[in-house]
CSV table of C-alpha atoms in Angstrom, one decimal:
chain,number,residue,atom,x,y,z
A,1,MET,CA,-186.5,-53.4,26.0
A,2,GLU,CA,-190.3,-52.7,26.1
A,3,GLU,CA,-193.0,-55.3,26.4
A,4,ASP,CA,-196.3,-54.9,24.6
A,5,LEU,CA,-198.4,-58.1,24.1
A,6,ASN,CA,-195.2,-60.2,24.4
A,7,VAL,CA,-193.4,-58.2,21.7
A,8,THR,CA,-189.7,-57.7,22.3
A,9,TYR,CA,-188.4,-54.3,21.2
A,10,ILE,CA,-184.8,-53.4,20.3
A,11,THR,CA,-183.4,-49.9,20.7
A,12,PHE,CA,-181.1,-48.3,18.1
A,13,GLY,CA,-178.3,-46.7,20.1
A,14,GLY,CA,-176.1,-45.7,17.1
A,15,HIS,CA,-177.8,-42.3,16.5
A,16,VAL,CA,-175.8,-39.2,17.2
A,17,GLU,CA,-177.7,-36.3,18.8
A,18,VAL,CA,-180.8,-37.3,16.9
A,19,HIS,CA,-183.2,-35.2,19.0
A,20,LYS,CA,-181.1,-32.1,18.3
A,21,TYR,CA,-180.7,-32.6,14.5
A,22,ARG,CA,-183.7,-34.7,13.7
A,23,TYR,CA,-185.1,-32.4,11.0
A,24,LEU,CA,-181.7,-31.9,9.4
A,25,TYR,CA,-181.2,-35.7,9.4
A,26,PHE,CA,-184.6,-36.3,8.0
A,27,ILE,CA,-184.2,-33.8,5.1
A,28,VAL,CA,-180.8,-35.1,4.1
A,29,VAL,CA,-181.7,-38.8,4.2
A,30,PHE,CA,-185.0,-38.2,2.5
A,31,THR,CA,-183.2,-36.3,-0.3
A,32,VAL,CA,-180.7,-39.1,-0.7
A,33,TYR,CA,-183.4,-41.7,-0.8
A,34,ILE,CA,-185.4,-39.8,-3.5
A,35,LEU,CA,-182.1,-39.5,-5.5
A,36,ILE,CA,-181.5,-43.2,-5.2
A,37,ILE,CA,-185.0,-44.1,-6.3
A,38,CYS,CA,-185.0,-41.7,-9.2
A,39,SER,CA,-181.5,-42.3,-10.6
A,40,ASN,CA,-181.7,-46.1,-10.4
A,41,SER,CA,-185.3,-46.2,-11.8
A,42,THR,CA,-184.3,-43.9,-14.7
A,43,ILE,CA,-181.5,-46.3,-15.8
A,44,VAL,CA,-183.8,-49.3,-15.4
A,45,TYR,CA,-186.5,-47.6,-17.4
A,46,LEU,CA,-184.1,-46.8,-20.2
A,47,ILE,CA,-182.9,-50.4,-20.4
A,48,TRP,CA,-186.6,-51.6,-20.4
A,49,LYS,CA,-187.7,-49.2,-23.1
A,50,HIS,CA,-184.9,-49.4,-25.7
A,51,ARG,CA,-184.5,-52.6,-27.6
A,52,ASP,CA,-180.8,-52.1,-28.3
A,53,LEU,CA,-180.3,-52.3,-24.5
A,54,HIS,CA,-182.1,-55.7,-24.3
A,55,GLU,CA,-178.7,-57.5,-24.1
A,56,PRO,CA,-177.5,-59.7,-21.2
A,57,MET,CA,-175.0,-57.1,-20.0
A,58,TYR,CA,-177.7,-54.3,-19.7
A,59,ILE,CA,-180.2,-56.7,-18.2
A,60,PHE,CA,-177.8,-57.6,-15.5
A,61,ILE,CA,-177.1,-53.9,-14.9
A,62,ALA,CA,-180.9,-53.3,-14.6
A,63,ALA,CA,-181.1,-56.2,-12.1
A,64,LEU,CA,-178.3,-54.7,-10.1
A,65,LEU,CA,-179.9,-51.3,-9.9
A,66,LEU,CA,-183.3,-52.8,-9.0
A,67,ASN,CA,-181.5,-54.6,-6.2
A,68,SER,CA,-180.2,-51.2,-5.0
A,69,VAL,CA,-183.7,-49.8,-4.9
A,70,LEU,CA,-184.9,-52.8,-2.8
A,71,TYR,CA,-181.8,-52.6,-0.6
A,72,SER,CA,-182.4,-48.9,0.1
A,73,THR,CA,-186.2,-49.3,0.7
A,74,ASN,CA,-185.3,-51.9,3.3
A,75,ILE,CA,-183.3,-49.3,5.3
A,76,TYR,CA,-184.3,-45.7,4.5
A,77,PRO,CA,-188.0,-45.6,5.3
A,78,LYS,CA,-187.4,-46.9,8.8
A,79,LEU,CA,-184.5,-44.5,9.3
A,80,LEU,CA,-186.8,-41.6,8.3
A,81,ILE,CA,-189.5,-42.7,10.8
A,82,ASP,CA,-186.8,-43.0,13.6
A,83,PHE,CA,-185.6,-39.5,13.0
A,84,LEU,CA,-189.0,-38.1,13.8
A,85,SER,CA,-189.8,-40.5,16.7
A,86,GLU,CA,-189.1,-39.9,20.4
A,87,GLN,CA,-187.7,-43.4,20.6
A,88,GLN,CA,-185.6,-45.2,18.0
A,89,ILE,CA,-187.0,-48.7,18.5
A,90,ILE,CA,-188.0,-51.8,16.4
A,91,SER,CA,-189.6,-55.1,17.3
A,92,TYR,CA,-187.2,-58.0,17.3
A,93,GLN,CA,-189.3,-59.8,14.6
A,94,ALA,CA,-189.1,-56.7,12.4
A,95,CYS,CA,-185.4,-56.4,13.1
A,96,LEU,CA,-184.8,-60.0,12.0
A,97,LEU,CA,-186.8,-59.2,8.8
A,98,GLN,CA,-184.7,-56.1,8.1
A,99,PHE,CA,-181.5,-58.1,8.9
A,100,ASN,CA,-182.6,-60.9,6.5
A,101,MET,CA,-183.4,-58.5,3.6
A,102,LEU,CA,-180.2,-56.5,4.2
A,103,TYR,CA,-177.9,-59.5,3.7
A,104,THR,CA,-180.0,-61.3,1.1
A,105,LEU,CA,-179.8,-58.2,-1.1
A,106,THR,CA,-176.2,-57.6,-0.2
A,107,ASP,CA,-175.1,-61.1,-1.3
A,108,SER,CA,-177.4,-61.0,-4.3
A,109,GLU,CA,-175.3,-58.0,-5.5
A,110,PHE,CA,-172.1,-60.2,-5.4
A,111,LEU,CA,-173.8,-63.0,-7.3
A,112,LEU,CA,-175.1,-60.5,-9.9
A,113,LEU,CA,-171.6,-59.1,-10.3
A,114,ALA,CA,-170.3,-62.6,-10.8
A,115,ALA,CA,-172.9,-63.2,-13.5
A,116,MET,CA,-171.9,-59.9,-15.2
A,117,ALA,CA,-168.2,-60.9,-15.0
A,118,TYR,CA,-169.1,-64.2,-16.7
A,119,ASP,CA,-171.1,-62.4,-19.4
A,120,ARG,CA,-168.1,-60.1,-20.1
A,121,TYR,CA,-165.7,-63.1,-20.1
A,122,VAL,CA,-167.8,-64.9,-22.8
A,123,SER,CA,-168.3,-61.7,-24.8
A,124,ILE,CA,-164.6,-60.8,-25.0
A,125,CYS,CA,-162.9,-64.2,-24.8
A,126,LYS,CA,-165.4,-66.3,-26.8
A,127,PRO,CA,-167.2,-63.8,-29.0
A,128,LEU,CA,-168.3,-66.4,-31.6
A,129,GLN,CA,-170.0,-68.6,-29.0
A,130,TYR,CA,-171.6,-65.6,-27.1
A,131,PRO,CA,-175.1,-65.8,-28.8
A,132,THR,CA,-175.4,-69.5,-28.1
A,133,ILE,CA,-174.1,-69.4,-24.5
A,134,MET,CA,-175.7,-66.2,-23.2
A,135,THR,CA,-179.3,-67.0,-24.3
A,136,LYS,CA,-182.4,-65.5,-22.7
A,137,ARG,CA,-182.9,-68.7,-20.7
A,138,THR,CA,-179.3,-68.5,-19.4
A,139,VAL,CA,-179.8,-64.9,-18.3
A,140,SER,CA,-183.1,-65.8,-16.6
A,141,VAL,CA,-181.5,-68.6,-14.7
A,142,PHE,CA,-178.6,-66.4,-13.5
A,143,LEU,CA,-181.0,-63.7,-12.3
A,144,ALA,CA,-183.2,-66.2,-10.5
A,145,LEU,CA,-180.2,-67.9,-8.8
A,146,SER,CA,-178.7,-64.6,-7.8
A,147,TRP,CA,-181.8,-63.8,-5.6
A,148,LEU,CA,-183.0,-67.3,-4.6
A,149,VAL,CA,-179.6,-68.7,-3.5
A,150,SER,CA,-178.9,-65.7,-1.3
A,151,ALA,CA,-182.5,-65.7,0.1
A,152,CYS,CA,-182.4,-69.4,0.9
A,153,HIS,CA,-179.0,-69.1,2.7
A,154,HIS,CA,-180.1,-66.2,4.8
A,155,MET,CA,-183.5,-67.6,5.6
A,156,GLY,CA,-181.7,-70.4,7.5
A,157,LEU,CA,-179.5,-67.9,9.3
A,158,THR,CA,-182.5,-65.8,10.3
A,159,ILE,CA,-184.4,-68.8,11.7
A,160,MET,CA,-181.4,-69.8,13.8
A,161,SER,CA,-181.0,-66.2,15.1
A,162,ALA,CA,-184.8,-66.1,16.0
A,163,ASN,CA,-184.3,-69.0,18.3
A,164,GLN,CA,-181.5,-67.4,20.3
A,165,LYS,CA,-182.2,-66.0,23.8
A,166,LEU,CA,-181.5,-62.2,24.2
A,167,CYS,CA,-179.7,-60.7,27.1
A,168,SER,CA,-179.2,-57.2,25.6
A,169,PHE,CA,-181.7,-55.0,23.9
A,170,THR,CA,-179.7,-52.1,22.5
A,171,LEU,CA,-177.9,-52.1,19.1
A,172,LYS,CA,-175.0,-49.8,18.6
A,173,VAL,CA,-176.1,-49.1,15.1
A,174,ILE,CA,-179.0,-47.3,13.3
A,175,PHE,CA,-180.5,-50.4,11.6
A,176,CYS,CA,-180.4,-54.2,12.1
A,177,ASN,CA,-177.2,-55.7,10.8
A,178,ASN,CA,-174.6,-58.3,12.1
A,179,GLN,CA,-174.6,-56.4,15.4
A,180,ILE,CA,-177.7,-58.4,16.4
A,181,TYR,CA,-175.3,-61.3,17.3
A,182,LYS,CA,-174.1,-59.2,20.2
A,183,LEU,CA,-177.6,-59.3,21.7
A,184,PHE,CA,-177.5,-63.0,22.3
A,185,CYS,CA,-176.9,-64.3,25.8
A,186,VAL,CA,-174.5,-66.9,24.6
A,187,SER,CA,-172.5,-66.7,21.4
A,188,SER,CA,-173.9,-69.5,19.1
A,189,ARG,CA,-171.2,-71.6,17.5
A,190,ALA,CA,-173.8,-72.9,15.0
A,191,VAL,CA,-174.7,-69.4,13.9
A,192,THR,CA,-171.1,-68.4,13.6
A,193,VAL,CA,-170.1,-71.4,11.5
A,194,TYR,CA,-173.2,-71.1,9.3
A,195,GLY,CA,-172.5,-67.3,8.9
A,196,LEU,CA,-168.9,-68.1,7.8
A,197,PHE,CA,-170.2,-70.7,5.4
A,198,ILE,CA,-172.5,-68.1,3.8
A,199,LEU,CA,-169.6,-65.5,3.7
A,200,SER,CA,-167.3,-67.9,1.9
A,201,ASN,CA,-170.0,-69.3,-0.4
A,202,ILE,CA,-171.8,-66.2,-1.5
A,203,VAL,CA,-169.1,-63.5,-1.1
A,204,VAL,CA,-165.6,-64.9,-1.2
A,205,LEU,CA,-166.2,-67.5,-4.0
A,206,PRO,CA,-168.0,-65.0,-6.3
A,207,VAL,CA,-165.2,-62.4,-5.7
A,208,LEU,CA,-162.5,-65.0,-6.6
A,209,PHE,CA,-164.5,-66.0,-9.7
A,210,ILE,CA,-164.8,-62.3,-10.7
A,211,LEU,CA,-161.1,-61.8,-10.3
A,212,PHE,CA,-160.3,-64.9,-12.3
A,213,THR,CA,-162.6,-63.9,-15.2
A,214,TYR,CA,-161.2,-60.4,-15.3
A,215,THR,CA,-157.6,-61.7,-15.2
A,216,ARG,CA,-158.5,-63.9,-18.2
A,217,ILE,CA,-160.0,-60.9,-19.9
A,218,LEU,CA,-156.8,-58.8,-19.3
A,219,ILE,CA,-154.6,-61.5,-20.7
A,220,ILE,CA,-156.8,-61.8,-23.8
A,221,CYS,CA,-156.9,-58.0,-24.2
A,222,TYR,CA,-153.1,-57.7,-23.8
A,223,HIS,CA,-152.6,-59.8,-27.0
A,224,SER,CA,-155.5,-58.2,-28.9
A,225,SER,CA,-156.1,-55.0,-30.9
A,226,GLY,CA,-156.6,-51.6,-29.5
A,227,GLU,CA,-160.3,-51.8,-30.3
A,228,VAL,CA,-160.7,-54.9,-28.2
A,229,ARG,CA,-158.9,-53.3,-25.3
A,230,ARG,CA,-161.1,-50.2,-25.6
A,231,LYS,CA,-164.3,-52.3,-25.5
A,232,ALA,CA,-163.0,-54.2,-22.5
A,233,ALA,CA,-162.2,-51.1,-20.6
A,234,GLN,CA,-165.6,-49.5,-21.3
A,235,THR,CA,-167.6,-52.5,-20.1
A,236,CYS,CA,-165.4,-54.0,-17.4
A,237,LEU,CA,-164.1,-51.0,-15.5
A,238,PRO,CA,-167.5,-50.0,-14.1
A,239,HIS,CA,-168.1,-53.5,-12.8
A,240,LEU,CA,-164.7,-53.6,-11.1
A,241,MET,CA,-165.3,-50.2,-9.5
A,242,VAL,CA,-168.6,-51.4,-8.0
A,243,LEU,CA,-167.1,-54.7,-6.9
A,244,PHE,CA,-164.0,-53.2,-5.0
A,245,ASN,CA,-166.0,-50.5,-3.4
A,246,TYR,CA,-168.7,-52.9,-2.1
A,247,PHE,CA,-166.2,-55.6,-1.1
A,248,PHE,CA,-164.2,-53.2,1.1
A,249,LEU,CA,-167.3,-51.8,2.8
A,250,ILE,CA,-168.6,-55.3,3.6
A,251,THR,CA,-165.1,-56.4,4.8
A,252,TYR,CA,-165.2,-53.4,7.2
A,253,GLU,CA,-168.5,-54.4,8.5
A,254,VAL,CA,-167.5,-58.0,9.1
A,255,ILE,CA,-164.3,-56.9,10.9
A,256,THR,CA,-166.1,-54.4,13.2
A,257,VAL,CA,-168.6,-57.1,14.3
A,258,ARG,CA,-165.9,-59.7,15.0
A,259,LEU,CA,-163.6,-57.3,16.9
A,260,GLU,CA,-164.6,-56.5,20.5
A,261,THR,CA,-163.1,-53.0,20.4
A,262,ASP,CA,-165.7,-50.2,20.5
A,263,PHE,CA,-165.4,-47.7,17.7
A,264,PRO,CA,-166.3,-44.0,18.4
A,265,LYS,CA,-170.0,-43.5,17.9
A,266,THR,CA,-169.7,-40.9,15.2
A,267,ALA,CA,-167.1,-42.9,13.3
A,268,ARG,CA,-169.4,-46.0,13.4
A,269,LEU,CA,-172.3,-44.0,12.2
A,270,VAL,CA,-170.4,-42.5,9.3
A,271,MET,CA,-169.1,-46.0,8.2
A,272,THR,CA,-172.5,-47.5,8.6
A,273,LEU,CA,-174.1,-44.8,6.4
A,274,GLN,CA,-171.5,-45.5,3.7
A,275,LEU,CA,-172.7,-49.1,3.5
A,276,VAL,CA,-176.2,-47.9,2.5
A,277,LEU,CA,-175.2,-44.8,0.6
A,278,TYR,CA,-172.3,-45.4,-1.8
A,279,ASN,CA,-173.5,-48.2,-4.1
A,280,PRO,CA,-177.2,-47.4,-4.3
A,281,LEU,CA,-176.3,-43.7,-5.1
A,282,PHE,CA,-173.2,-44.1,-7.2
A,283,ASN,CA,-174.1,-47.3,-9.2
A,284,PRO,CA,-176.4,-45.5,-11.6
A,285,ILE,CA,-173.9,-42.7,-12.0
A,286,ILE,CA,-171.1,-45.2,-12.8
A,287,TYR,CA,-173.2,-47.2,-15.3
A,288,GLY,CA,-175.0,-44.1,-16.7
A,289,LEU,CA,-171.8,-42.2,-17.5
A,290,LYS,CA,-169.3,-45.0,-18.2
A,291,MET,CA,-171.5,-47.3,-20.3
A,292,LYS,CA,-171.6,-45.7,-23.7
A,293,GLU,CA,-175.0,-47.0,-24.9
A,294,ILE,CA,-176.8,-46.1,-21.7
A,295,TYR,CA,-175.2,-42.7,-21.6
A,296,LYS,CA,-176.4,-42.1,-25.2
A,297,HIS,CA,-180.0,-42.8,-24.3
A,298,LEU,CA,-179.7,-40.9,-21.0
A,299,LYS,CA,-178.5,-37.8,-22.9
A,300,LYS,CA,-181.4,-38.1,-25.4
A,301,LEU,CA,-183.9,-38.4,-22.5
A,302,PHE,CA,-182.7,-35.1,-20.8
A,303,CYS,CA,-182.1,-33.2,-24.0
A,304,GLN,CA,-185.6,-34.1,-25.2
A,305,GLY,CA,-187.0,-32.9,-22.0
A,306,LYS,CA,-185.2,-29.5,-22.4
A,307,THR,CA,-186.4,-29.1,-26.0
A,308,ASN,CA,-190.0,-29.9,-25.0
């Protein structure tokens, strides 16, 4: 810990030989960050520009990709600064902000995926009612709730964490996540209970809802024509790929925080990087290549660039 005008500083202890490989780390992470920004922004731009993509499913995809950009921007710039710094530190107030944004955007992703699952359920199982159910107003409400519900839940958790007394000032990770609970002098029962409430309310329930809706879709498709099955596979498979990947990574993080066993430093670093790498980087690839209409416009964009 360092004191400067009563500011408490936290040290990131999860870096592996950062002084030796600082420039390599910087180049690799900077390249990944630029790829994330460009790939996600390209898909969002295509959805915004083309009227035939102004449908609920594509609007939810655009929101999901925008969420990935915000998520990455919360992590990567600070990482890049740390790679070039002599000390990898952050003020506790800034750490709490990063922690708050990290989990607000993480849980928003689950809520957005739940909204997308509902959209697919209505589209495939109730096609005649789809235009009256999935109106612009409904989509706007779903988008607002996806971010606001998560933000409100985590604001309370952040305030509770800010009032805890610290006895440790080193995190075993490279950015502020659930590991901050291990900085507290005394484990707070209130923080633990509230954290589990958020986990069940914004992660477990949406995942169960998603599984329920896709089960219903599979049952409908099983009794339908080949065309319906093809449509369901094209639109639902990318959502399920994103969901399972994200859910398993979040489960890993929760388990590592709850377990007292220390993981090898390199293994912890690799797994932590996967949390901030896989979905932001691969979501635009999954949706860009698997969603037929998006891929069509993506192909036109790059082919047009080559002919010009």
